[in-house]
Coordinates of N, CA and C in Angstrom, one line a residue:
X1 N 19.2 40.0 34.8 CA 19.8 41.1 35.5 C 20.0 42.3 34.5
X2 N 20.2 43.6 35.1 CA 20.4 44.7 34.1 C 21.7 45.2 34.4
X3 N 22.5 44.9 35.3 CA 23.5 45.6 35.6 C 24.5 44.5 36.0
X4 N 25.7 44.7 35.3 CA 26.9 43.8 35.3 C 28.1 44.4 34.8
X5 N 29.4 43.5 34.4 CA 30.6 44.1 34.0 C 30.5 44.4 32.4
X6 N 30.2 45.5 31.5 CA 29.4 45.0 30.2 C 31.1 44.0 28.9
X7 N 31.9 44.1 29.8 CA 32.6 43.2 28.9 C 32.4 41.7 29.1
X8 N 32.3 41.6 30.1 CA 31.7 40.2 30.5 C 30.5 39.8 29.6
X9 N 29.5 40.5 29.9 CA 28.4 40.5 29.4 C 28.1 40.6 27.6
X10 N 28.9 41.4 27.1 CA 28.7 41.3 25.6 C 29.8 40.3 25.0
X11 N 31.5 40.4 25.5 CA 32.1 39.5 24.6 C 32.4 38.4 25.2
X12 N 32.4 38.2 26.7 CA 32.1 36.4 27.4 C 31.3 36.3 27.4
X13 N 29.9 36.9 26.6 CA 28.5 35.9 26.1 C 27.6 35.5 27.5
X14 N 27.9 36.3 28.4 CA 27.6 36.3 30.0 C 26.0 36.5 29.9
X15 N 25.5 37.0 28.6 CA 24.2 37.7 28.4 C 23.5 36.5 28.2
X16 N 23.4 35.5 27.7 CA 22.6 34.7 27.5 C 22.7 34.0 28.9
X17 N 22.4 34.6 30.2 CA 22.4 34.0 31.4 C 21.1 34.5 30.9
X18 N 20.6 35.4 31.4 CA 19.2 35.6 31.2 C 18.5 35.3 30.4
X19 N 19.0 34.9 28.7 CA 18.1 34.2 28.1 C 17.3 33.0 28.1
X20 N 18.3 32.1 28.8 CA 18.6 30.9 29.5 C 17.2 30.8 30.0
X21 N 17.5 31.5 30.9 CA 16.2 31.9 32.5 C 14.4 32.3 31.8
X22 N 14.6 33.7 30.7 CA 13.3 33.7 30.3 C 13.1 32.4 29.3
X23 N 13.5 31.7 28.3 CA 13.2 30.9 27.7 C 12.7 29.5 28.4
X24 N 14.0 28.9 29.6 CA 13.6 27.5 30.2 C 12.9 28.1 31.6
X25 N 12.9 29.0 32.4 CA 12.7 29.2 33.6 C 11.1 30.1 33.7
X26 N 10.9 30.5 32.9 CA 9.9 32.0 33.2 C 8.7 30.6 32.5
X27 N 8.7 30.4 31.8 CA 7.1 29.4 31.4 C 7.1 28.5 32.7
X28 N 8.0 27.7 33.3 CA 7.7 27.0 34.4 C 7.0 27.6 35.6
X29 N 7.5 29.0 35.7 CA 6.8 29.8 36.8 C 5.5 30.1 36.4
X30 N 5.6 30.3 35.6 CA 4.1 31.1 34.6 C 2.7 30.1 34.8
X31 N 3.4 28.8 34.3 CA 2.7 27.7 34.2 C 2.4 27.1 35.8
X32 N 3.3 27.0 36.5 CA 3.0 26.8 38.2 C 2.8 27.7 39.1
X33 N 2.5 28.9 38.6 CA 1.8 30.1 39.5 C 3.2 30.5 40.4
X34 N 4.3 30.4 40.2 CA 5.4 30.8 41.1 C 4.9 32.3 41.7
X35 N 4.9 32.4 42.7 CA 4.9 34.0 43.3 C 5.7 34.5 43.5
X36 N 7.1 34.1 43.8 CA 8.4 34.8 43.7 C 9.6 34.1 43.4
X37 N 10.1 34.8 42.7 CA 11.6 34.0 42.5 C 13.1 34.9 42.8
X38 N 13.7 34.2 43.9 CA 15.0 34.7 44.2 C 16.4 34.3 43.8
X39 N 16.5 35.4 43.5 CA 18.2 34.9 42.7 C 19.3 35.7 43.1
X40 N 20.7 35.2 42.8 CA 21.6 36.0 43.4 C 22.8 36.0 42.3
X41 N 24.1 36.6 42.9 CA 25.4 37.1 42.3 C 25.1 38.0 41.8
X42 N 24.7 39.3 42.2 CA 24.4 40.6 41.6 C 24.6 41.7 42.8
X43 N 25.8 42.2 42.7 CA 25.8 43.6 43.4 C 25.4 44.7 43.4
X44 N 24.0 44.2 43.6 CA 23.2 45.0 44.1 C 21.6 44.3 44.2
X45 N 20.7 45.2 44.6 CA 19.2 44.8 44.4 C 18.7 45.3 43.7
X46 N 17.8 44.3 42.8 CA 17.0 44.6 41.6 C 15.6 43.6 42.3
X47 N 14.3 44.0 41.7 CA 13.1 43.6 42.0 C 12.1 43.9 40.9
X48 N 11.6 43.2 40.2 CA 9.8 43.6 39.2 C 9.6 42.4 39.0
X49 N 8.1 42.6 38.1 CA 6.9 42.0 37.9 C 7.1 41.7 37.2
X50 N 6.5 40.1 36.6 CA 6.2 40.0 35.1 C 5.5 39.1 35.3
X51 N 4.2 39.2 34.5 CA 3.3 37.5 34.4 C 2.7 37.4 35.9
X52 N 2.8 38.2 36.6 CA 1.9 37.6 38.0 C 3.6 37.5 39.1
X53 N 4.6 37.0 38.4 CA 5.8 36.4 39.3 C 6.6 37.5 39.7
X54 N 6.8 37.7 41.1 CA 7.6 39.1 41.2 C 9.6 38.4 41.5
X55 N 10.5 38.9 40.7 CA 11.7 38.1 40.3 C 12.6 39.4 41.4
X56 N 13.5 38.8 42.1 CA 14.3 39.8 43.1 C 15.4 39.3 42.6
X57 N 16.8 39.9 42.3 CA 17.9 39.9 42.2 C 18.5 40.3 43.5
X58 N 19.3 39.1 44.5 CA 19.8 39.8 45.6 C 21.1 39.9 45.9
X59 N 22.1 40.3 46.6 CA 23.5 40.4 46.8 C 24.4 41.3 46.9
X60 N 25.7 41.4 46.9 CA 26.6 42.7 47.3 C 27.2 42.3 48.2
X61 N 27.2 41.2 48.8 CA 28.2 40.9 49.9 C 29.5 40.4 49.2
X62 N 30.4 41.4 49.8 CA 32.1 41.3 49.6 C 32.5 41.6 47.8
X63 N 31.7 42.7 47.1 CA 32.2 42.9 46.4 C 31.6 44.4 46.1
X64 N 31.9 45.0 44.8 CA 31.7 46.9 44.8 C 30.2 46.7 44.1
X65 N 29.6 47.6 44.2 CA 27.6 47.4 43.2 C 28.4 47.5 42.0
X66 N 27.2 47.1 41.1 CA 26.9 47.3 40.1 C 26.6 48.2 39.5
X67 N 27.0 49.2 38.5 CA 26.1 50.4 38.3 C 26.1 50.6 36.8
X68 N 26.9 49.6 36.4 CA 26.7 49.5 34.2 C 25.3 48.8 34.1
X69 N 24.6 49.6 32.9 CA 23.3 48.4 32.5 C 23.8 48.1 31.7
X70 N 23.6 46.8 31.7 CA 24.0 45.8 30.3 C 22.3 45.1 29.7
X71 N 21.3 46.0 29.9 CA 20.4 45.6 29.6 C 19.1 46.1 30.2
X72 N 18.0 46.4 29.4 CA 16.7 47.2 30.3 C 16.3 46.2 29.9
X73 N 15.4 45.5 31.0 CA 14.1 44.7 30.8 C 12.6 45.0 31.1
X74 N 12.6 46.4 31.5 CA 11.3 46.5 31.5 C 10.6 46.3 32.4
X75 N 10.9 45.5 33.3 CA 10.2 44.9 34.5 C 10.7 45.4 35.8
X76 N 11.7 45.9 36.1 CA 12.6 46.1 37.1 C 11.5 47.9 37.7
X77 N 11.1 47.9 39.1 CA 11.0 49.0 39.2 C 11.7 49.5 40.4
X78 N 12.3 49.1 41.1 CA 13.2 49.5 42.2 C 14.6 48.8 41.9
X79 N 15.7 49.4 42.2 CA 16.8 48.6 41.6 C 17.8 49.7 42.7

């Protein structure tokens, strides 16, 4: 994700959620041709490409968006 609370994200170490994801999760897709992968807890929508696999960030129900980046990845083209 690129957008979150950035104190969460830098000093509760909330950031290596994503690391998590590209290091154990993105070669498995890669490797099994995943076509999409959906994921949630993000106040808001995010959606891009990478490798063939198109990754959606979905949610916003019962809380305020998101609008800190705590991160560009490059892949995101609608958000």
């Amino acid at each position: 994700m690129e957008f979150w609370d950035p104190i969460a994200w830098n000093e509760k170490k909330e950031k290596h959620w994503g690391e998590f994801v590209r290091t154990r999760f993105a070669p498995l897709f890669n490797k099994h041709g995943v076509d999409l992968v959906i994921s949630g807890h993000q106040h808001n929508y995010q959606r891009g490409q990478s490798n063939g696999t198109v990754y959606t960030i979905i949610g916003g129900a019962g809380g305020e968006l998101d609008f800190d980046r705590v991160e560009d990845w490059s892949i995101y083209n609608v958000v």
